[in-house]
XYZ file of C-alpha atoms in Angstrom:
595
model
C -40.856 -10.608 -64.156
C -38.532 -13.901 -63.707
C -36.850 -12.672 -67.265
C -36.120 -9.324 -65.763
C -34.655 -10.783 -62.482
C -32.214 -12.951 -64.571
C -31.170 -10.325 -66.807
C -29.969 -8.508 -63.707
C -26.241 -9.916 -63.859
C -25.877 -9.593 -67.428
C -24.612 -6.485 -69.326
C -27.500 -3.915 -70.537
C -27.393 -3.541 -73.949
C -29.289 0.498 -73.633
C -27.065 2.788 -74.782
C -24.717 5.046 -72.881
C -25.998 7.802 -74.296
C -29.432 7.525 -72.161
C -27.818 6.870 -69.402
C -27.299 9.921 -67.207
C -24.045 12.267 -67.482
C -23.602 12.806 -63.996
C -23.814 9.522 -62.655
C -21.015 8.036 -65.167
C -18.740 10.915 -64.268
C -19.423 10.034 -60.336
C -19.059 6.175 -60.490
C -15.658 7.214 -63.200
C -14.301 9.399 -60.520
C -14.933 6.888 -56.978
C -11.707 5.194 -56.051
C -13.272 1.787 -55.332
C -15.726 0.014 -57.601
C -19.032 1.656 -58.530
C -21.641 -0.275 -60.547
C -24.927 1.099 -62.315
C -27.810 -1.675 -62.461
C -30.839 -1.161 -64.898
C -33.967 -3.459 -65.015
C -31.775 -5.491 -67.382
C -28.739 -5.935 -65.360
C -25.490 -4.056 -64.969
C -25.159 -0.186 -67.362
C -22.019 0.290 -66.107
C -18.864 -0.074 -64.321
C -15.803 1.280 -63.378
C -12.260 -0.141 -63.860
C -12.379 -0.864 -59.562
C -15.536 -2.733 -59.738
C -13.789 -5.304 -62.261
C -13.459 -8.563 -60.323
C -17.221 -7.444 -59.065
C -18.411 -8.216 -62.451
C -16.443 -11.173 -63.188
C -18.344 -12.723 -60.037
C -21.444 -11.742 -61.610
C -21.255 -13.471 -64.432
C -19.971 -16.227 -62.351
C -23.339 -16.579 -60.579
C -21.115 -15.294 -57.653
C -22.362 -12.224 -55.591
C -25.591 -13.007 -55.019
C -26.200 -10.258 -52.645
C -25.338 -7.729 -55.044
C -28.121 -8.984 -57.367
C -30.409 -8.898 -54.901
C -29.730 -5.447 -53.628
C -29.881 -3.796 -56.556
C -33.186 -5.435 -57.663
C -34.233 -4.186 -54.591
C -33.356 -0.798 -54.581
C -34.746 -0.676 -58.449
C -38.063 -1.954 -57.105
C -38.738 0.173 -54.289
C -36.453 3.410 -55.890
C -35.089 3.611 -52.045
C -31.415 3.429 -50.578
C -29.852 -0.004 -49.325
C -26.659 -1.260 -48.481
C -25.516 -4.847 -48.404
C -22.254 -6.772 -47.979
C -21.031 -10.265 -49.803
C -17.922 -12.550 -50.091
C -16.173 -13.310 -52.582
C -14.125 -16.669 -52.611
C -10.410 -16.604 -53.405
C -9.985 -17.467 -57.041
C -12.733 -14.962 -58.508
C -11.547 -12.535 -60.113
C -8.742 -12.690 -57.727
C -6.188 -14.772 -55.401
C -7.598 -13.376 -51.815
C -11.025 -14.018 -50.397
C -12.619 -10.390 -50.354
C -15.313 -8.681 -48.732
C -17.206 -5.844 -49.919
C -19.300 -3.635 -48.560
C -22.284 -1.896 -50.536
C -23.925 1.387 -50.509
C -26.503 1.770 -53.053
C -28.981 4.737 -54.241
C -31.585 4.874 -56.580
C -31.529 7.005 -60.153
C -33.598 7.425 -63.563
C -32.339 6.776 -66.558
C -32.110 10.250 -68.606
C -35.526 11.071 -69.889
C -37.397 8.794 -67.832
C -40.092 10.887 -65.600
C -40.369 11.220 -61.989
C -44.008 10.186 -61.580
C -45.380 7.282 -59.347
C -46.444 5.822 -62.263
C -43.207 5.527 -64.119
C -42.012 2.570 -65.994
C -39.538 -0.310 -63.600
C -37.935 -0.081 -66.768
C -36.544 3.357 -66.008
C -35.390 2.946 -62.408
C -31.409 2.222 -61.831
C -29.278 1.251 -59.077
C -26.075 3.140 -58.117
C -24.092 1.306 -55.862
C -20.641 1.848 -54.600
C -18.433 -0.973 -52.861
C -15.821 -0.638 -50.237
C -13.300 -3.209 -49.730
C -13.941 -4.305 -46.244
C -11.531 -7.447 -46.172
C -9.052 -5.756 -44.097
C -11.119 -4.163 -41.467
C -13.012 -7.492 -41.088
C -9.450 -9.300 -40.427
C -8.436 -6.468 -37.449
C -11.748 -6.657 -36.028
C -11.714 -10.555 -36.158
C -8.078 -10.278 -35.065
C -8.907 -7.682 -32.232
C -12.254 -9.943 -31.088
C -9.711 -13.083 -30.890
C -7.041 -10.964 -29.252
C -9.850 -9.834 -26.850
C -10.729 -13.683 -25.861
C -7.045 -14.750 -25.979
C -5.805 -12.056 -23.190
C -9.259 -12.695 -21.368
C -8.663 -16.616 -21.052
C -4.998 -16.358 -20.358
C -6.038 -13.803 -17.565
C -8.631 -16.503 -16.179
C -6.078 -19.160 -16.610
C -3.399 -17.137 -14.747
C -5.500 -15.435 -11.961
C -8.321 -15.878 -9.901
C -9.934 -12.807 -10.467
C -8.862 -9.576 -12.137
C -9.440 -6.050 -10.608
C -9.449 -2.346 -11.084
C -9.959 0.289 -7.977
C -10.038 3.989 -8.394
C -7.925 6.450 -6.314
C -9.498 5.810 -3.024
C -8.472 2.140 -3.213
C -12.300 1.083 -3.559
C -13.035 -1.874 -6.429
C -14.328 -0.392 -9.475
C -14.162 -3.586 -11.499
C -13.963 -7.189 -10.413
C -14.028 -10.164 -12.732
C -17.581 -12.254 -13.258
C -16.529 -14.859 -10.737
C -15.698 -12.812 -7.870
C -12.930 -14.176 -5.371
C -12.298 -14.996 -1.853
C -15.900 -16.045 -1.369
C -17.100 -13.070 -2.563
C -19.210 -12.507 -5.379
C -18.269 -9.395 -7.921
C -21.219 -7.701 -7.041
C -20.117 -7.643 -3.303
C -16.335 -6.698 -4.309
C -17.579 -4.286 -6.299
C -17.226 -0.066 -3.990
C -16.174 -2.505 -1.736
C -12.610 -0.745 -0.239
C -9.914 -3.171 -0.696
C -8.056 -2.035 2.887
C -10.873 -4.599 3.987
C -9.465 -7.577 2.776
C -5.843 -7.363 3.910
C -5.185 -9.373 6.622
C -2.914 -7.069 9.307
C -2.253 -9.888 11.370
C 1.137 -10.767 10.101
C 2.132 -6.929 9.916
C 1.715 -4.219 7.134
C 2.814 -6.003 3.377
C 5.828 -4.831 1.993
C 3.537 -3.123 -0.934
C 0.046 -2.259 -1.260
C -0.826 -3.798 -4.925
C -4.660 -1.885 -4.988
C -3.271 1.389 -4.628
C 0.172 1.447 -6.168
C 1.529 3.684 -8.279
C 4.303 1.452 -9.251
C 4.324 -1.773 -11.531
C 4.060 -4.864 -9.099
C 5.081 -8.175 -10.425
C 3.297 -10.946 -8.667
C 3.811 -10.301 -4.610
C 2.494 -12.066 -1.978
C -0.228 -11.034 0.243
C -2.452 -11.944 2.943
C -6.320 -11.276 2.719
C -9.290 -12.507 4.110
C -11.820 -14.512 2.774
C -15.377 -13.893 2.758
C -15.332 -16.614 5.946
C -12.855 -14.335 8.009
C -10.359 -17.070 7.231
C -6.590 -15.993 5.946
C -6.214 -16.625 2.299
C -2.834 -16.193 1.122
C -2.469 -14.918 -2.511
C -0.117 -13.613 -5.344
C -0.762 -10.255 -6.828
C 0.648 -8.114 -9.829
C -0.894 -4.856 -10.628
C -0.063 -1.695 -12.532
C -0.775 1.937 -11.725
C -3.591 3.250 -13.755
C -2.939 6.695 -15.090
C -5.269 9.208 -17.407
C -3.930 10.761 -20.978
C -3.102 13.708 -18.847
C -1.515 11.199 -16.576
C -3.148 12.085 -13.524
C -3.055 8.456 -11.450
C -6.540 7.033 -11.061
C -5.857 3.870 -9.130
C -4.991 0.186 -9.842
C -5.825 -2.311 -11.910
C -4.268 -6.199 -11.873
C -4.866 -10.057 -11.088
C -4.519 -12.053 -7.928
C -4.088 -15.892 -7.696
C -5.336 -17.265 -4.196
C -2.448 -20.009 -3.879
C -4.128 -20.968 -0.188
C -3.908 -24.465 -0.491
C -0.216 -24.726 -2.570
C 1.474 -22.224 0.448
C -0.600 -24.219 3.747
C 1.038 -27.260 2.089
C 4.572 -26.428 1.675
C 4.398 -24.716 5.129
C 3.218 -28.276 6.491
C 6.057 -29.764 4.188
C 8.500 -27.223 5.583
C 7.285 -28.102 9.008
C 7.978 -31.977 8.357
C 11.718 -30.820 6.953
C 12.207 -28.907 9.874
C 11.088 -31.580 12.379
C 13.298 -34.338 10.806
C 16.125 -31.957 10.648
C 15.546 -31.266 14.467
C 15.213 -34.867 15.459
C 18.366 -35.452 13.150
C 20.113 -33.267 15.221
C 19.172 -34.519 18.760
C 19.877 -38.310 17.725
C 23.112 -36.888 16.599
C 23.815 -35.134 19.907
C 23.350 -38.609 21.878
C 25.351 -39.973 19.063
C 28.589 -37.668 18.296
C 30.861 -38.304 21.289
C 31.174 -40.655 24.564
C 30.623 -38.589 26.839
C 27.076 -38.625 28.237
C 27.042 -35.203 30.425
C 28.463 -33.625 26.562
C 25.885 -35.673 24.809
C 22.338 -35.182 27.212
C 23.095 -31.361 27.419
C 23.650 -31.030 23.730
C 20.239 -32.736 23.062
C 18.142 -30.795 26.006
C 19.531 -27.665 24.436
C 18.364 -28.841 21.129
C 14.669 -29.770 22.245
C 14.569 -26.179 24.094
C 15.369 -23.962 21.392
C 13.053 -25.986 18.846
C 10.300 -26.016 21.186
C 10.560 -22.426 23.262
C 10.826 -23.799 26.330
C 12.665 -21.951 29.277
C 14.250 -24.999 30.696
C 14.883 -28.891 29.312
C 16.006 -31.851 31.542
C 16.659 -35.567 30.571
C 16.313 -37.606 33.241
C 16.894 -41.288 33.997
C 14.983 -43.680 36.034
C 15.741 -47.166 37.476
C 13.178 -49.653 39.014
C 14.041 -49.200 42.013
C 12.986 -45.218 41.951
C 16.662 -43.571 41.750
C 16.832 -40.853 39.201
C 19.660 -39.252 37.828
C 19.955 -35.644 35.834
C 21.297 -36.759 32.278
C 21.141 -33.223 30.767
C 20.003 -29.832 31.176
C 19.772 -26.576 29.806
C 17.918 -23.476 31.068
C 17.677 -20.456 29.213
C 18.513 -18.200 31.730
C 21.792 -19.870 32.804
C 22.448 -23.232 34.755
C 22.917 -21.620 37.641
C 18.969 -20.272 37.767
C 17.660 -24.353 36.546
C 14.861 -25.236 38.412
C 15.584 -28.274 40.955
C 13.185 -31.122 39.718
C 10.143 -30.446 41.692
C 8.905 -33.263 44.210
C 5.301 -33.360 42.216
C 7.503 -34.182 39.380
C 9.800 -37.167 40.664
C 6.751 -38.489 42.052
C 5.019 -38.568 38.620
C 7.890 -40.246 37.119
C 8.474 -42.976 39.614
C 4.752 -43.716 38.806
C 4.721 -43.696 35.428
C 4.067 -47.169 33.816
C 5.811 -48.371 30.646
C 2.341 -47.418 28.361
C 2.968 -44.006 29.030
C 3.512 -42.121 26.163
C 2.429 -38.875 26.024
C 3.272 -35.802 28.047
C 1.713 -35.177 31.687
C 0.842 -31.696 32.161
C 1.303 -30.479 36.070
C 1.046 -26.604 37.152
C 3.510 -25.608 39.949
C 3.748 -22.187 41.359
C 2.533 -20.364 38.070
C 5.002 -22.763 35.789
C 3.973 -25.747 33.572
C 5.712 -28.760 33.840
C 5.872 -31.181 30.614
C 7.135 -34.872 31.485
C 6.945 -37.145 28.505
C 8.454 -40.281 29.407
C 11.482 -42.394 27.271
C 11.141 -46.206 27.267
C 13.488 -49.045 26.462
C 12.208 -52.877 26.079
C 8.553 -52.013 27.214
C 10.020 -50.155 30.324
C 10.274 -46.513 31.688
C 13.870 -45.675 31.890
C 13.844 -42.656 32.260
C 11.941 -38.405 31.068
C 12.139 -35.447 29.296
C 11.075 -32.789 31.464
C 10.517 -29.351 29.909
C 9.091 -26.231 31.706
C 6.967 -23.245 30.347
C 7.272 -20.122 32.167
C 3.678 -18.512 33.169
C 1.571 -21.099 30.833
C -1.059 -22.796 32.890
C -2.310 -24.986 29.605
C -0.581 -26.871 26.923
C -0.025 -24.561 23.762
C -0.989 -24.810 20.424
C 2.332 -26.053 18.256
C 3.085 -25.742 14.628
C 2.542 -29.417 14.560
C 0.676 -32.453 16.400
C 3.473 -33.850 18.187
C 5.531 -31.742 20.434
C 9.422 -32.343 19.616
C 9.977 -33.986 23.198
C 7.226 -36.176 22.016
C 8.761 -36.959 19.131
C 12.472 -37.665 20.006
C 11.015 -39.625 23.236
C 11.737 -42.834 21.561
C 15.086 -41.905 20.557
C 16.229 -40.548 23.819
C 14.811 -43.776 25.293
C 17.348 -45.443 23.120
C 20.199 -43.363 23.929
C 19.354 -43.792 27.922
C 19.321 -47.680 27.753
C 22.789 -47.559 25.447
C 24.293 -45.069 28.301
C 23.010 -47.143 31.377
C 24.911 -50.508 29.151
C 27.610 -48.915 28.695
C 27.503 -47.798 32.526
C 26.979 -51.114 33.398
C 29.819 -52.444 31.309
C 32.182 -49.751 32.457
C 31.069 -50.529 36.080
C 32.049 -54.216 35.264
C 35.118 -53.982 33.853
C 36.019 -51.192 36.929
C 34.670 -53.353 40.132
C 35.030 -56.671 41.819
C 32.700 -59.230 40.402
C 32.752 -60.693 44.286
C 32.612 -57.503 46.037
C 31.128 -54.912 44.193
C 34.364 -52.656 45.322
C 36.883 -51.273 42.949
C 39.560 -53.588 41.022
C 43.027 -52.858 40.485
C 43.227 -51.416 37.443
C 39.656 -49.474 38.265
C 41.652 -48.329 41.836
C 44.641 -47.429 40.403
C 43.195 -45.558 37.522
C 41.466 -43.355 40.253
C 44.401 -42.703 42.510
C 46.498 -41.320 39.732
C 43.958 -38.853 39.457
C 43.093 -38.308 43.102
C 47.275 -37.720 43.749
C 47.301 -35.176 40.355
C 43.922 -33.271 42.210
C 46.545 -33.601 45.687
C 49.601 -32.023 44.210
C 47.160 -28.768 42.413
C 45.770 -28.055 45.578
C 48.303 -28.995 48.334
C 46.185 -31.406 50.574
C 47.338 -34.481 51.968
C 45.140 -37.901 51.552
C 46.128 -41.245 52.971
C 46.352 -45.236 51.803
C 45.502 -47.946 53.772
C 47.028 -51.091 52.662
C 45.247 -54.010 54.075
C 45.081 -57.671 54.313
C 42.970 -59.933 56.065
C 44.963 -62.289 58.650
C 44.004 -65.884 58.986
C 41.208 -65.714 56.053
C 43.094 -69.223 54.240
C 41.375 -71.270 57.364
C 38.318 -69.954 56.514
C 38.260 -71.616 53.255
C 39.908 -74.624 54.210
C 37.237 -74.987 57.124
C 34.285 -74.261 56.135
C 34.733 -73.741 52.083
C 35.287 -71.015 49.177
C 31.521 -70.221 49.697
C 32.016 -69.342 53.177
C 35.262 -67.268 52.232
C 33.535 -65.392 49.968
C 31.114 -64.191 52.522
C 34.080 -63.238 54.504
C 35.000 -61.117 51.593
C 32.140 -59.358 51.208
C 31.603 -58.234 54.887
C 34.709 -57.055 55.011
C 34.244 -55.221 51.936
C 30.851 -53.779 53.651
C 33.443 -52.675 56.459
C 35.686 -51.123 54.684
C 33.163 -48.931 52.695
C 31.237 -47.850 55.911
C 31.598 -44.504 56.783
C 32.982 -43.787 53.308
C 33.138 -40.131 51.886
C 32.761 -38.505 48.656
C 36.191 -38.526 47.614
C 37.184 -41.755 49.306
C 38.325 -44.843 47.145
C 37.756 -48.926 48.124
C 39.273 -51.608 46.595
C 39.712 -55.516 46.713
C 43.703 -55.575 44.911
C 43.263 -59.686 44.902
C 42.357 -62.494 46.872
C 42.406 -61.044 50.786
C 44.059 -57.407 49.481
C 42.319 -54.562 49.810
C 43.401 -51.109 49.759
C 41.551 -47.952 50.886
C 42.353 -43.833 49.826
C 40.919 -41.537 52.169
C 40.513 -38.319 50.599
C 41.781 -35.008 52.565
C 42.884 -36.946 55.276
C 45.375 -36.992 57.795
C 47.802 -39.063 60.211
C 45.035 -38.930 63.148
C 41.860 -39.506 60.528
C 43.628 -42.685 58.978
C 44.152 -43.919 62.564
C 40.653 -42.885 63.579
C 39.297 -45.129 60.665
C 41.956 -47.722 60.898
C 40.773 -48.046 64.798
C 37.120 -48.217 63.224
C 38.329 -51.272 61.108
C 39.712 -53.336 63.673
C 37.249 -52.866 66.297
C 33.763 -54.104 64.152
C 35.675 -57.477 63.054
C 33.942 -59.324 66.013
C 30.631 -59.219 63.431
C 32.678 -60.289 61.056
C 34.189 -63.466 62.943
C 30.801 -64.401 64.212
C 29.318 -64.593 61.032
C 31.780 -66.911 59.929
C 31.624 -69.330 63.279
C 34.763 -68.247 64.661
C 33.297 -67.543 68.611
C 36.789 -68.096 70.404
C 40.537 -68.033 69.433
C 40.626 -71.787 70.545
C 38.060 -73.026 67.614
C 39.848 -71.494 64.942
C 42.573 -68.671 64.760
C 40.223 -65.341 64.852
C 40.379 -62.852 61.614
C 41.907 -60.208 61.710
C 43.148 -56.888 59.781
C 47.364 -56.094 59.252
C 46.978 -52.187 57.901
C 49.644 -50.460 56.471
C 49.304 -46.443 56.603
C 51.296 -44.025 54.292
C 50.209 -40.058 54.182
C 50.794 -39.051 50.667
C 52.438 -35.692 50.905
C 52.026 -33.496 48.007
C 54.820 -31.614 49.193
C 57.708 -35.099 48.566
C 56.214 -35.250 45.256
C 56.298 -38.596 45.936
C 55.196 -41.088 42.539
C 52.589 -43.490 42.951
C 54.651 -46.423 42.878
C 57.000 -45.124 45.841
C 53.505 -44.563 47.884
C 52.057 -48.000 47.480
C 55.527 -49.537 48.272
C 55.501 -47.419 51.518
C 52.148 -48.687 52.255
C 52.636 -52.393 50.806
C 56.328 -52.093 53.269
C 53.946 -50.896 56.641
C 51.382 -53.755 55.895
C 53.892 -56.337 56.099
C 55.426 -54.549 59.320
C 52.251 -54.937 60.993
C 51.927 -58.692 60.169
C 55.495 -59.085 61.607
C 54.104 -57.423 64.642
C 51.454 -59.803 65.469
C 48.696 -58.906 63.176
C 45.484 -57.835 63.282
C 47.015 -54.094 63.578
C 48.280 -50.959 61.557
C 51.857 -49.650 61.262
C 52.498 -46.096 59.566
C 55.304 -45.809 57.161
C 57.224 -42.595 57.074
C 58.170 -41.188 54.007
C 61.346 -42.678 52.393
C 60.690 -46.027 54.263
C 60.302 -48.710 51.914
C 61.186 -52.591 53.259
C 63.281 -54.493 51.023
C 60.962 -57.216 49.251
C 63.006 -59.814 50.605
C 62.114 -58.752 54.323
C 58.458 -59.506 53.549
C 56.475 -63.064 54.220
């Protein structure tokens, strides 16, 4: 038995003649190799089946032995398959595939008692090495577009002409599992709460090349995605839905919308700390920055407001939506508030008045209040929910607080350099800075104003009496006189040592004697303050006022109208003192004339 098995790879040595006619002529005629086993190994062979038997006799193609020793046994069909290496019989690496039948030799009988000897193996071989690579390369193809399409989606899709999931990748998506995607109609999972998408990727019938759109998770919550998908069409292209991948980018687009949110919050504090910053003029700068803070925040009306410790608040800035002429006045709930609020305060106090909400977040400089932004929301009895934590107001608070201190130093600076250090009424310069202006606002509208030029009589005794300190409280109660009754419009001044100089504004002849009259009957307080009771203790103060009605009608310069004035002063000291003298237009006094 084991000498027949080895014999089965070597050449037969029966002759051709007994082997039978029809099977030479079959295996002659196949176009790929054909081999004829006996008991003792291979009959014969076609010119195909060449590099076949050079394996053979290589001890290569095992499986070949084998099947043919099996199909000689058992005298039933088989087929097999076996590999041969490159370099046997031929450069390439080769596969075969084998088909074989059983046959008798010629002669031989049919019964089931017949000699093994007798029985033969036909087998034919097919070349398989080709159809082996494309399936291998069509397997790996397979796995290469299905890992690339898990690497560059979430899940992949197909729906069928009503828009309802037919197919859903293994993993599911959204929260979802396949198997509850799957007849599940995909109109479900758009989220309409932004408005209808520009394209509707699970029913198109046009390419889509990654699109965003909004869906909802299996949690109700929004999940924002990216979505390509292709029509799918039959071979008698009748369109039978969709099919595509979606990438839930959720996380990536909530945190470039929180990014974009922090750009567009620096940008908008940028800009209000450049409104306070870009020019000198604070009424310019406050409005530019409340306009800012309304239109970044939707509020109907914004206010900056300043505060001192002493209660007095002053409107900065404002802008109203609907026009500054429909601003609402600040409320008396309001200034309240802010008077009360202590320099801890830092976040916005709601208040609710008559069917408005009123925002004040207060502005602090050097651990104190100075002053509020003040914003008001139409109809909205509870603070809204903002893109992010801080409301703007909130946020620029500390800069505004900034900006109010550098305005109220620079206001206190200006103020300096403009009044009296004694006094607290204008200086020169300060005064006539302001009538130049007061005389151009004259000569546009045509009305007349007057200037009181006025010294105090009898002040040097004061000082050489009772001393400077005593003077200077001279000084400023006279100053205190001189400002009583004052109007809007009216100017005060101290020109130097016992000058002072008033500008009544819209005045006449009879309303600059009125006042002038005023004047020189209060200076009893002022002469009992100082310890003058009687003329015989010391000579009594008193006022020498010189009157000239500016005239817009002389066009009279500024010069010529203090002269005037300066001239009646001087008149009136001549007359006695402690009186007023008028000085018609065109009467100036020579300087030498004066004492």
């Amino acid at each position: 038995m084991r000498s027949s098995r080895v014999a089965l790879w070597r050449r037969a040595t029966t002759p051709e003649s007994e082997i039978g006619a029809n099977f030479e002529t079959i295996i002659s005629g196949f176009p790929g190799p054909a081999l004829i086993f006996g008991a003792a190994g291979i009959i014969h062979s076609n010119a195909s089946a060449k590099r076949l038997v050079s394996a053979l006799a290589q001890d290569h193609a095992k499986e070949l032995r084998l099947l043919a020793a099996s199909i000689i046994a058992s005298a039933q069909p088989a087929i097999g398959q076996t590999l041969i290496p490159a370099g046997i019989g031929g450069a390439e690496r080769v596969v075969y595939h084998f088909t074989g039948l059983p046959a008798r030799q010629s002669g031989a009988t049919t019964s089931t008692n017949a000699n093994l000897q007798d029985n033969m193996a036909v087998i034919f071989a097919r070349d398989v090495s080709v159809e082996q690579a494309m399936r291998l390369a069509l397997v790996q193809s397979r796995d290469l577009y299905r890992d690339l399409a898990r690497c560059s989606s979430d899940f992949s899709w197909q729906t069928d002409e009503n828009g309802v999931f037919s197919f859903v990748s293994a993993k599911g998506a959204l929260g979802y599992s396949a198997k509850a995607l799957n007849g599940k109609s995909s109109i479900e999972l758009i989220d309409l709460g932004e408005g209808l998408p520009t394209a509707m990727p699970f029913v198109t019938r046009e390419p889509i090349d990654e699109i965003p759109l909004t869906l909802t998770g299996a949690d109700g919550e929004r999940r924002y995605c990216v979505i390509s998908a292709l029509p799918n069409f039959s071979r008698d292209g009748e369109w039978r839905g969709a099919r595509g991948v979606c990438k839930d980018i959720t996380e990536s687009h909530l945190r470039q919308r929180a990014l974009d949110r922090l750009r567009r919050r620096e940008d908008q504090i940028r800009a209000v700390v450049d409104a306070t910053n870009r020019t000198l003029d604070p009424d310019v700068a406050y409005a530019d920055a409340a306009q800012i803070i309304a239109h970044a925040s939707d509020v109907a009306q914004t206010t900056i407001l300043s505060v001192t410790p002493d209660g007095q608040i002053t409107l900065l800035g404002e802008y109203c939506a609907t026009g500054p002429d429909r601003a609402t006045p600040l409320p008396d709930p309001v200034a309240a508030k802010l008077r009360a609020l202590s320099a801890n305060s830092n976040a916005s106090e709601i208040m609710t008045i008559g069917g408005q909400t009123h925002l004040l977040t207060p502005t602090s400089h050097g651990g104190r209040v100075n002053g509020a932004i003040w914003a008001i929301r139409p109809e909205q009895p509870t603070m809204p929910e903002m893109d992010s934590d801080t409301p703007l107001w909130e946020a620029v608070a500390a800069n505004i607080g900034i900006a109010i201190a550098h305005t109220n130093q620079l206001a206190l600076l200006e103020s300096q350099s403009r009044t009296d250090e004694l006094t607290g009424l204008l200086n020169r310069r300060a005064f006539m800075g302001d009538l130049s202006k007061r005389l151009a606002h004259q000569a546009r509208t045509g009305r007349t104003g007057v200037l009181l030029y006025i010294d105090l009589d009898n002040f040097k005794t004061v000082n050489d009496t009772f001393g400077h300190d005593a003077g200077d409280r001279v000084l400023c109660d006279v100053a205190g006189l001189l400002t009583s009754g004052s109007r809007i419009g009216d100017l005060c001044a101290r020109l130097g040592g016992d000058e002072f100089a008033l500008w009544l504004e819209d005045a006449s002849a009879q309303g600059a004697t009125a006042k002038a009259e005023h004047l020189l009957g209060n200076l009893g307080q002022i002469n009992a303050a100082a310890g003058i009771e009687e003329e015989s203790t010391l000579p009594r103060l008193g006022l020498s006022i010189g009157i000239a009605v500016a005239d817009p009608a002389n066009q009279e310069a500024q010069a010529e109208l203090l002269n005037r004035a300066d001239s009646a002063m001087y008149q009136a000291k001549r007359g006695g003192k402690n009186r007023f003298e008028f000085a018609h237009f065109g009467d100036i006094t020579d300087s030498c004339d004066k004492e």
